[in-house]
Coordinates of C-alpha atoms in Angstrom, one line a residue:
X1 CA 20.0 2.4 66.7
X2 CA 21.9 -0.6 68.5
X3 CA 23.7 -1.0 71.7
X4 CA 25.4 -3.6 73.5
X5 CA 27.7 -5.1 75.4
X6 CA 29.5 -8.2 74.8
X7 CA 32.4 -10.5 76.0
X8 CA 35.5 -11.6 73.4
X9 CA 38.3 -13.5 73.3
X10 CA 40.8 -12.9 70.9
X11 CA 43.6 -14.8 69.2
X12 CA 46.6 -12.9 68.8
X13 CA 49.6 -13.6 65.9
X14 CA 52.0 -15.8 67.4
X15 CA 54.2 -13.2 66.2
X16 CA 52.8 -10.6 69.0
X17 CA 54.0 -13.4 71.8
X18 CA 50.5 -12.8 73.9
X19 CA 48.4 -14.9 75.4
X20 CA 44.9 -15.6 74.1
X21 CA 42.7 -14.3 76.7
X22 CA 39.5 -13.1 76.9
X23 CA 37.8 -9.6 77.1
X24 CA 34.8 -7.6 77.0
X25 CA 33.5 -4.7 75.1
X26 CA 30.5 -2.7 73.9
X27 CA 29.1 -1.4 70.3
X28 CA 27.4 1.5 69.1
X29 CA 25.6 1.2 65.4
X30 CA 22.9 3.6 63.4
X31 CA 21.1 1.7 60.9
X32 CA 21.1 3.8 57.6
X33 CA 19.1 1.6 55.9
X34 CA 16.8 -1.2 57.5
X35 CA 19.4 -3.5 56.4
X36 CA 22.1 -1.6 56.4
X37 CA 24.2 0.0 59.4
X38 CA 27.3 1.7 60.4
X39 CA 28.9 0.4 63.8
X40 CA 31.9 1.0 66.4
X41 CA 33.1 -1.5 68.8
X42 CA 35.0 -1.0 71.7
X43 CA 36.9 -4.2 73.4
X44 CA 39.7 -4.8 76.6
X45 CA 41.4 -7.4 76.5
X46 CA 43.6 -8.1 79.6
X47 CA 46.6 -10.3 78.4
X48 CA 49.6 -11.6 79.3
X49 CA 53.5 -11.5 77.3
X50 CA 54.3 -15.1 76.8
X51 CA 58.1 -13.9 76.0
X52 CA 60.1 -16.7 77.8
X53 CA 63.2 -15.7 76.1
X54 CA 63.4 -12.3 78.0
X55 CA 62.8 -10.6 81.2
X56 CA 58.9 -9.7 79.7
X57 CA 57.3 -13.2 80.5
X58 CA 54.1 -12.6 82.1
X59 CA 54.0 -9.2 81.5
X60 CA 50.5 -7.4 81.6
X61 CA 50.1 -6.6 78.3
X62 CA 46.7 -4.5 78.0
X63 CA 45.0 -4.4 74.6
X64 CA 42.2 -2.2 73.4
X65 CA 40.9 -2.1 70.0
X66 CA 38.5 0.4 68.3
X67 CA 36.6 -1.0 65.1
X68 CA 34.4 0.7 62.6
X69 CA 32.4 -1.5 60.3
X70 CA 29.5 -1.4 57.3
X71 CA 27.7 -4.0 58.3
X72 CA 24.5 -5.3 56.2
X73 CA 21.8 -7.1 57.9
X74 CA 20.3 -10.8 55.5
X75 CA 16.9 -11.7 57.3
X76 CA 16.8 -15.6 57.7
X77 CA 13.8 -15.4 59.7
X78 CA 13.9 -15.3 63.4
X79 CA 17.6 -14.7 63.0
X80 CA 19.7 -12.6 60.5
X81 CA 23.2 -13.0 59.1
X82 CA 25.8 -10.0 59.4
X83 CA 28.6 -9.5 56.9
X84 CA 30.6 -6.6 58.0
X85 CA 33.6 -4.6 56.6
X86 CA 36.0 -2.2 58.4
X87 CA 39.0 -1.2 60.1
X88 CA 40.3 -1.7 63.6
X89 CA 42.4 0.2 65.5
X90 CA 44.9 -1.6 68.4
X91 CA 46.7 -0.3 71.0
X92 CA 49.0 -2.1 73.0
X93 CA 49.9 -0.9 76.4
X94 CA 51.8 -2.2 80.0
X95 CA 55.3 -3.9 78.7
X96 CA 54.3 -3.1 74.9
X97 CA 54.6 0.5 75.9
X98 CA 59.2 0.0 76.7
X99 CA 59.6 -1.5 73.7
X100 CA 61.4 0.9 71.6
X101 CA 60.5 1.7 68.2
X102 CA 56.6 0.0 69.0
X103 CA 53.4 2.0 67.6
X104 CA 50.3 1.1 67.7
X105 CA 48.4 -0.3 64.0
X106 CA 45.4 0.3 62.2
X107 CA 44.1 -3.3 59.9
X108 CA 41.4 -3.8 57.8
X109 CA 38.8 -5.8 59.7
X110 CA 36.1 -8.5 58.8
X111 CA 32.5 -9.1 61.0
X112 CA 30.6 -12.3 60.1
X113 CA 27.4 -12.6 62.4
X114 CA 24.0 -13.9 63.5
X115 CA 21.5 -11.8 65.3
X116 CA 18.5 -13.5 66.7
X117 CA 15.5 -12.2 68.6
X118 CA 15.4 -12.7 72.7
X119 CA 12.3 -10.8 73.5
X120 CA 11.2 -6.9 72.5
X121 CA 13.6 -5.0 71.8
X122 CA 16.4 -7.2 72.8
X123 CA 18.6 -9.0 70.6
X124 CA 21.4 -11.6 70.9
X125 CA 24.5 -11.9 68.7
X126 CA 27.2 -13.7 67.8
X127 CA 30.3 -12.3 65.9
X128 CA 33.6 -13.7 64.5
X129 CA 36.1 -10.6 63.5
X130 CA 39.5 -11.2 62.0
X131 CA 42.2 -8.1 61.6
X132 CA 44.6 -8.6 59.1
X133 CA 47.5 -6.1 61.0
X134 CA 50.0 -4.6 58.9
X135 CA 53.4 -4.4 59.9
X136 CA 53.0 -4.8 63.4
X137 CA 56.3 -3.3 66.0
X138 CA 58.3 -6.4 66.9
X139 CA 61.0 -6.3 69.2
X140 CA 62.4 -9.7 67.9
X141 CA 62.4 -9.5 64.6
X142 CA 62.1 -7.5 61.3
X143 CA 58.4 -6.2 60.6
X144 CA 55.7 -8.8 58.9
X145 CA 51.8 -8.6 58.4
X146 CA 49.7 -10.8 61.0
X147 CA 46.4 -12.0 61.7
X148 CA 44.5 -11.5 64.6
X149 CA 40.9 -13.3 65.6
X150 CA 38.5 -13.1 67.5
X151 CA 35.1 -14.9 68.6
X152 CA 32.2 -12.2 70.6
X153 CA 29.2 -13.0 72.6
X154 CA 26.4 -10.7 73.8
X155 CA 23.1 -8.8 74.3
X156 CA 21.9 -5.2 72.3
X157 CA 18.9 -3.1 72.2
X158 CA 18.1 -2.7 68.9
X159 CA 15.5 0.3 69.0
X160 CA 14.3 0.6 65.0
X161 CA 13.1 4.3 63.6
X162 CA 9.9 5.2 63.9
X163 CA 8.0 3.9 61.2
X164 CA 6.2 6.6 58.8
X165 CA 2.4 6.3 59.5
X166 CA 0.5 4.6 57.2
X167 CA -3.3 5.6 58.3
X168 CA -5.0 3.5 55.6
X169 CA -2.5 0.8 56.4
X170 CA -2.0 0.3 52.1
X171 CA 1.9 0.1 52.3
X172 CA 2.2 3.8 51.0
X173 CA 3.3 6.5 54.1
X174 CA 1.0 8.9 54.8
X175 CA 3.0 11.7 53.4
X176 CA 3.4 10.1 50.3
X177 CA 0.0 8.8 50.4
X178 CA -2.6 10.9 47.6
X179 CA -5.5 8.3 48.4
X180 CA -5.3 8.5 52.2
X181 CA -8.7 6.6 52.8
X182 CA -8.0 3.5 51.0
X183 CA -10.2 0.5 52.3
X184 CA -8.4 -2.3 53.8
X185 CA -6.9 -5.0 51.6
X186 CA -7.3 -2.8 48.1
X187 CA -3.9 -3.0 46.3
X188 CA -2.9 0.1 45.5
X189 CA -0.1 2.0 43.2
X190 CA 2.8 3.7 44.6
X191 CA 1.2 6.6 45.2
X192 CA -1.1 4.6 47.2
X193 CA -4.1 4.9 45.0
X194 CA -6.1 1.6 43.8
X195 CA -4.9 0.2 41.4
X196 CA -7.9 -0.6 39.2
X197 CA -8.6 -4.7 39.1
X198 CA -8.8 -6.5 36.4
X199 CA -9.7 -10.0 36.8
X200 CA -9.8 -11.5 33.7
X201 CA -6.9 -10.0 32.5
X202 CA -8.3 -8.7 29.5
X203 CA -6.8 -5.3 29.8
X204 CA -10.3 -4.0 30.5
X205 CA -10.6 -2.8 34.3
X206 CA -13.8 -4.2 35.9
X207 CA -15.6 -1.3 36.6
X208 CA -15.8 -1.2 32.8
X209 CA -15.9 -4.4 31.6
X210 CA -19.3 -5.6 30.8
X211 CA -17.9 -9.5 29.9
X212 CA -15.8 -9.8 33.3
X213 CA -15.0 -13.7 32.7
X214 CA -13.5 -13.1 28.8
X215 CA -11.3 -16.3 28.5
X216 CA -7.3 -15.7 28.8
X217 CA -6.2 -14.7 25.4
X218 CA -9.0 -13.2 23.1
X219 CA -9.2 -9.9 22.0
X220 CA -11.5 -7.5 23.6
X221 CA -13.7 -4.4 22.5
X222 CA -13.5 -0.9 24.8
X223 CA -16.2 -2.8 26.9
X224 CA -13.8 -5.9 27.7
X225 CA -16.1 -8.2 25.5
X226 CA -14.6 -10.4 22.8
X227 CA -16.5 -11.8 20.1
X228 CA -17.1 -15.5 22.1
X229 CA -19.2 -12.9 24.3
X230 CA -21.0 -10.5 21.6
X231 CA -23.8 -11.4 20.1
X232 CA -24.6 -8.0 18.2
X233 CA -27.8 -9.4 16.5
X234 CA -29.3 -10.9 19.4
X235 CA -30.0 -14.1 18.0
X236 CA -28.4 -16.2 20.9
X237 CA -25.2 -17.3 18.7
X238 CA -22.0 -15.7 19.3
X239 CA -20.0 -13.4 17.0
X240 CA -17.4 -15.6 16.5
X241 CA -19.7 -18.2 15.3
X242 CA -21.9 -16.3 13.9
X243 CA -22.2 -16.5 10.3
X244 CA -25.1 -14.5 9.7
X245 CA -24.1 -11.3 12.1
X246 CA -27.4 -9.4 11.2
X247 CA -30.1 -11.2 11.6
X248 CA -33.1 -9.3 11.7
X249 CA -34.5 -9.3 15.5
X250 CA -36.8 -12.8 16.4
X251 CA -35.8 -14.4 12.9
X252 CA -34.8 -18.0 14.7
X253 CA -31.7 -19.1 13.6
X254 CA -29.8 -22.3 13.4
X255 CA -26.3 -23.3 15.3
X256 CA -24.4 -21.0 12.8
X257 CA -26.8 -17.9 13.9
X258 CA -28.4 -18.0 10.1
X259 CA -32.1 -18.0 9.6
X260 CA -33.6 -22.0 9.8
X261 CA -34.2 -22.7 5.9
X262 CA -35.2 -25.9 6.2
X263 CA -35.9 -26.7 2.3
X264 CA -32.1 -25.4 1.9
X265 CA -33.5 -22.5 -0.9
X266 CA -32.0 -19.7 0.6
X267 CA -35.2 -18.2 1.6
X268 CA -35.5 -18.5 5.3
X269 CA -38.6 -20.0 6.8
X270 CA -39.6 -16.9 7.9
X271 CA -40.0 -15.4 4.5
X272 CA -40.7 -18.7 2.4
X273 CA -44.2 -18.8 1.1
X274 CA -43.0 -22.1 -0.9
X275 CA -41.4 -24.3 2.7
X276 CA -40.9 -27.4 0.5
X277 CA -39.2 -26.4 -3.1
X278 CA -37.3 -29.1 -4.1
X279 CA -33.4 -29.6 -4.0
X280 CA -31.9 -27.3 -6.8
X281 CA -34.7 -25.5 -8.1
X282 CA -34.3 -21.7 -8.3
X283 CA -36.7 -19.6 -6.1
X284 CA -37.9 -16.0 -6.2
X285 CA -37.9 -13.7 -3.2
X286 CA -40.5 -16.1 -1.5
X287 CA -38.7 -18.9 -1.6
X288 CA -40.9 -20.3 -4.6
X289 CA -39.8 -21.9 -7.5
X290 CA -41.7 -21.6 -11.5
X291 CA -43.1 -25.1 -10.1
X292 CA -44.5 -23.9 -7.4
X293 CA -45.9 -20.6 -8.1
X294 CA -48.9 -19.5 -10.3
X295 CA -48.2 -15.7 -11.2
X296 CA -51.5 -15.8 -13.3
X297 CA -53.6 -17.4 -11.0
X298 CA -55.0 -19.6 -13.7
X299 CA -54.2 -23.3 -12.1
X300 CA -51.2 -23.8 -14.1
X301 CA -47.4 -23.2 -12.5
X302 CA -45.2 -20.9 -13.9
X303 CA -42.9 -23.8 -15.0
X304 CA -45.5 -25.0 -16.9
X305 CA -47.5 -22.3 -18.0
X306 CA -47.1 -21.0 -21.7
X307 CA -48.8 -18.1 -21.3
X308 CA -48.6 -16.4 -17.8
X309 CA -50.3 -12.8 -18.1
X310 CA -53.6 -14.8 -18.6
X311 CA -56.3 -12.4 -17.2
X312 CA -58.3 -13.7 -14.3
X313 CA -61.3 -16.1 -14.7
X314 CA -60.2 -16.8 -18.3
X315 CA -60.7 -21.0 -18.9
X316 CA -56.8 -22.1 -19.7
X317 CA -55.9 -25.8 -21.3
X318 CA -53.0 -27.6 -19.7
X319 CA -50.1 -25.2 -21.4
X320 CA -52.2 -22.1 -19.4
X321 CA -53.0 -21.0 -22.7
X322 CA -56.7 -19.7 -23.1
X323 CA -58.9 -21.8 -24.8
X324 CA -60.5 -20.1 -27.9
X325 CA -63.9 -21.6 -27.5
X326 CA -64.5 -22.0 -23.9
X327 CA -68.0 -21.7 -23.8
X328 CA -68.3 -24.5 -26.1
X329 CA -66.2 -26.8 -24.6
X330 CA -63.3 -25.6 -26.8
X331 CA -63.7 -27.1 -30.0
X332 CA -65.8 -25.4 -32.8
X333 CA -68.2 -27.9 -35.1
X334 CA -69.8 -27.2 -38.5
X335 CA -72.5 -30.0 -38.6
X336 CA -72.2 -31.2 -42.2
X337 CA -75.7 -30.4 -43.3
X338 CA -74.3 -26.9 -43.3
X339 CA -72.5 -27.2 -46.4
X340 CA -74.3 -28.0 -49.8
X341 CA -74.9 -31.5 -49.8
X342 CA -72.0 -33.6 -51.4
X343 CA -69.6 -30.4 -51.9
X344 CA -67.5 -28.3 -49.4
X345 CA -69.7 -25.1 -50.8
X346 CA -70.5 -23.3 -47.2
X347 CA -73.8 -22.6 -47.0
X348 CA -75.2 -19.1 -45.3
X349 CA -75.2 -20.4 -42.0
X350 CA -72.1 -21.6 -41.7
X351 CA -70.9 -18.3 -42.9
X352 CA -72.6 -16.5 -39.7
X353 CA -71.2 -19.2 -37.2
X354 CA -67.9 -19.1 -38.7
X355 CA -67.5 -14.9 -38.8
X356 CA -68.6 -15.4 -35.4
X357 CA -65.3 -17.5 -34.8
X358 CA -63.1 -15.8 -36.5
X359 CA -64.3 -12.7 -34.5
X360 CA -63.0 -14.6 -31.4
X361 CA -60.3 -16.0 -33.0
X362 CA -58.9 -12.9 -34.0
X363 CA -59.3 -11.8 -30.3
X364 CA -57.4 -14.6 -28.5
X365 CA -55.0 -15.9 -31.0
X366 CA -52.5 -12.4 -30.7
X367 CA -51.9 -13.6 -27.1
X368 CA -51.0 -17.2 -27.5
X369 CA -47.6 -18.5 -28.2
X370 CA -46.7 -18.4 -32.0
X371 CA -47.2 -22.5 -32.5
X372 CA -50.4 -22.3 -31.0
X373 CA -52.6 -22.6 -34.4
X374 CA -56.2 -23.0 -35.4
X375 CA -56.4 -26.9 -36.5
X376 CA -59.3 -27.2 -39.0
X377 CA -60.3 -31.1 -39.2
X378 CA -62.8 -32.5 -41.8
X379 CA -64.8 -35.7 -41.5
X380 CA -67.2 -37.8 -43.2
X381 CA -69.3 -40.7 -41.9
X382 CA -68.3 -44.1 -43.3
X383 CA -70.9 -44.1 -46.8
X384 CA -69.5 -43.8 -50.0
X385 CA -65.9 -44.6 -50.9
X386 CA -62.9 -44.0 -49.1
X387 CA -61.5 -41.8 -52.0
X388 CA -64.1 -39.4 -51.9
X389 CA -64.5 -39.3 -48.4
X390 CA -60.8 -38.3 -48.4
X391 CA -61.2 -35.8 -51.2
X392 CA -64.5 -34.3 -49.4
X393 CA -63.1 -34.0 -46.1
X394 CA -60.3 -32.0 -47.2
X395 CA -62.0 -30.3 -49.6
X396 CA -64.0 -29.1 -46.7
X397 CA -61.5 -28.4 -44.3
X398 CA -60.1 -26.0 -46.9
X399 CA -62.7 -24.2 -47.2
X400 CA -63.3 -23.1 -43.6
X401 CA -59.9 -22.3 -43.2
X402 CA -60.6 -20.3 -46.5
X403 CA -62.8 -18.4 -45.1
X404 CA -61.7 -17.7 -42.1
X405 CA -58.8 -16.1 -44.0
X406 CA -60.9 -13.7 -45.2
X407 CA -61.7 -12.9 -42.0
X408 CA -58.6 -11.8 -41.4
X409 CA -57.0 -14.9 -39.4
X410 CA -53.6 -15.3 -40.6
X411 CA -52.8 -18.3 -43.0
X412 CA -49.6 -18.9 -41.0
X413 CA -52.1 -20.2 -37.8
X414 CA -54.2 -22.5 -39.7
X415 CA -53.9 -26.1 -40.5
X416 CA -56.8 -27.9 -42.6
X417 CA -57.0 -31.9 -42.9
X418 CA -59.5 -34.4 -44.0
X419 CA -59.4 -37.4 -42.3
X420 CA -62.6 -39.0 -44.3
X421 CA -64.3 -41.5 -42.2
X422 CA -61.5 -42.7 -39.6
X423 CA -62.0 -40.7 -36.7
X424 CA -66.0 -41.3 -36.4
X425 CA -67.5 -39.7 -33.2
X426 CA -70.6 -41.8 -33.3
X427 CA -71.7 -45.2 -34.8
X428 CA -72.2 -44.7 -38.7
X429 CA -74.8 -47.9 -38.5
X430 CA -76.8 -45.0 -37.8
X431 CA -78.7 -42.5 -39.0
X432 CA -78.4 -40.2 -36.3
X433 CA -74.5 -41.8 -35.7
X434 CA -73.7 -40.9 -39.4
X435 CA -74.9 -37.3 -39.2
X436 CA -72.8 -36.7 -36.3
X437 CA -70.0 -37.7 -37.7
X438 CA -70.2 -35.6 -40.9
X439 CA -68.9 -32.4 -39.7
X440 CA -66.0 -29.8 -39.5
X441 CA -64.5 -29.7 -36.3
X442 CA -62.2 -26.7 -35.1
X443 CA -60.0 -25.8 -32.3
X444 CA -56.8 -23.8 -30.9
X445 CA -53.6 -25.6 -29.1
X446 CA -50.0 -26.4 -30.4
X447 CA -50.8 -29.9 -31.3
X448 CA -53.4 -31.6 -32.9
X449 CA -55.7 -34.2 -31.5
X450 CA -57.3 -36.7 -32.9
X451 CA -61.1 -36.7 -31.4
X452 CA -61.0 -32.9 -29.9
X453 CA -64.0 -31.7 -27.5
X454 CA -64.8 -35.2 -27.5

């Protein structure tokens, strides 16, 4: 509610012939709204006729006017502007009241004003009204419309509603209030419950969000986490670098969050038995390649080794192929004095060594590669002529392999070759040199040598 009292001076139409004299006057208004409000003026205003024509100059012309306005209230902190809107009602006594035909008018009216703060509930203001007066009584002249102004000065008491209580002090009355209790300073909703914060704007409140500092703009799981923040496998790289997501638990891993392989095989270190296979060579489950690993266990790699199901403790050659006569040293020798001196007729001796060999030949040979053969050399010591030598040595090369065919050593696996006297063993100058080298050498392999067991 506002009250007050003010003084006015108005400015009458010249067509109303009064003198521009001031006044006073007081004002009731009810604020609907706390900017808006509905107010009624009164004002007196104790003027004179300034009729010179006629007997009227000077005449005490009394004028009171009633005005209604809708006034709204624009802070400007401390003061506030009012725009108003109205009417205003004028009546015009003293001389007015002999003039025949004269009424009194009702005009639309205008308010523009400040209010400004004095001290408590006191305010000041400062109006401007204009009435636009239609068809105004003149005793001169035919009716016209006319304009009157006016300029107001004073004091009201402005005394505001009661505010609603607001216990928690939240901005929300109390009897709108369903959170009553709300600690100071939380921002609440309109029905003056907190509104639950979230600070990282993730669309995860904080009271759920288990990554509260999720950078503006990635997407988030139920517990505000994105994948910068996950690390589902726990091996200290993110999800969203991650390119290994399932890293079995305290495997270390490199900046992409895959297990260290440092010989690039695709083993991880880890699990690689075989840490330095070269570039490009294709590993088994233990990061080992053919050249690295020994299945058999027979000193020969994989990549290497022609026969890899050798049993353990078997002797192997460089192919890991077993050696038919390990115990000898691998190669097999019929001294020559055991054939029939000058022919390649075996004599009973030879016989027993040489079913002896087949006997073992026949054992190993199945499990060697196919061109693995038994090569069946003959040699003669450097007496006698080359042509016989050549003829004798072959002669009895043939017949050990003969032999041993009817041991039951396939033909396919045998090679027999005299050689004569050119790959001596010993020094034919003597006696014990050219004995030595008269003999029937034998051994397994995919190639022949020249000197074998030598």
């Amino acid at each position: 509610m506002e009250i007050g009292a003010f003084g006015r001076v108005t400015w009458f139409d010249d067509a109303y012939q009064l003198q521009n004299s001031p006044g006073f006057g007081g004002r009731l208004g009810i604020f609907l709204l706390r900017n808006l409000e509905i107010e009624g003026q009164y004002s007196y205003i104790p003027t004179h006729s300034t009729d010179s024509v006629t007997a009227a100059f000077d005449e005490s012309v009394p004028v009171q006017t009633g005005r209604g306005y809708l006034q709204y209230n624009i802070n400007f902190r401390p003061m506030a502007l009012i725009l108003g809107a109205g009417a205003a009602y004028s009546g015009y006594g003293g001389y007015y009241d002999t003039i025949p035909g004269h009424t009194d008018g009702v005009s639309p009216s205008f308010l523009v004003g400040l209010r400004f703060g004095v001290g408590g509930v006191l305010q000041g203001r400062i109006d401007g009204t204009y009435d636009y007066v239609l068809d105004p009584a003149e005793y001169t002249g035919p009716p016209d419309n006319t304009s009157n102004w006016g300029l107001q000065a004073g004091l009201s008491l402005v005394f505001p509603k009661e505010k609603p209580k607001d216990t928690d002090k939240d901005g929300v009355i109390d009897k709108l209030d369903a959170c009553p209790n709300t600690p100071l300073g939380t921002k609440v909703d309109d029905k003056g419950c907190p509104i639950p914060l979230d600070d990282d704007k993730d669309g995860v409140v904080n009271d759920r969000d288990q990554c509260p500092n999720t950078p503006a703009g990635e997407t988030v799981n139920a517990v505000g986490c994105s994948a910068s923040q996950l690390d589902d496998d726990r091996d200290g790289v993110n999800n969203a670098l991650d390119k290994c997501p399932n890293t079995p638990a305290g495997t270390k891993v490199n900046a992409q969050g895959c297990p260290e392989d440092d010989d690039k095989d695709g083993v991880p270190n880890s699990a690689d038995k075989c840490p330095n296979t070269p570039a490009g060579e294709k590993v088994d489950a233990m990061g080992c390649s053919d050249c690295q690993r020994d299945s058999d266990g027979d000193g020969v790699m994989d990549c290497k080794d022609r026969c890899p199901s050798t049993n353990p403790g078997n002797k192997v050659d460089a192919s890991g192929c077993r050696i038919i006569f390990e115990e000898i040293g691998g190669t097999f020798i019929i001294k020559g004095s055991s054939f029939v001196s000058g022919s390649s007729k075996l004599g009973k001796q030879a016989k027993i060594s040489l079913t002896d060999a087949a006997i073992k030949i026949n054992t190993i040979l199945p499990s060697l590669p196919p061109d693995y053969k038994i090569w069946v050399q003959g040699h003669t010591d450097s007496t006698g002529s080359v042509k016989l030598n050549e003829k004798l040595s072959q002669a009895r090369a043939e017949s050990v392999k003969a032999y041993l065919i009817t041991q039951g050593v396939p033909a396919d696996r045998l090679e027999a070759k005299g050689y004569a006297s050119t790959r001596p063993i010993a020094d034919n100058k003597t006696k014990a040199g050219r004995e030595a080298n008269r003999r029937v050498s034998m051994y397994g392999g995919p190639t022949e040598l020249e000197n074998p067991g030598q």
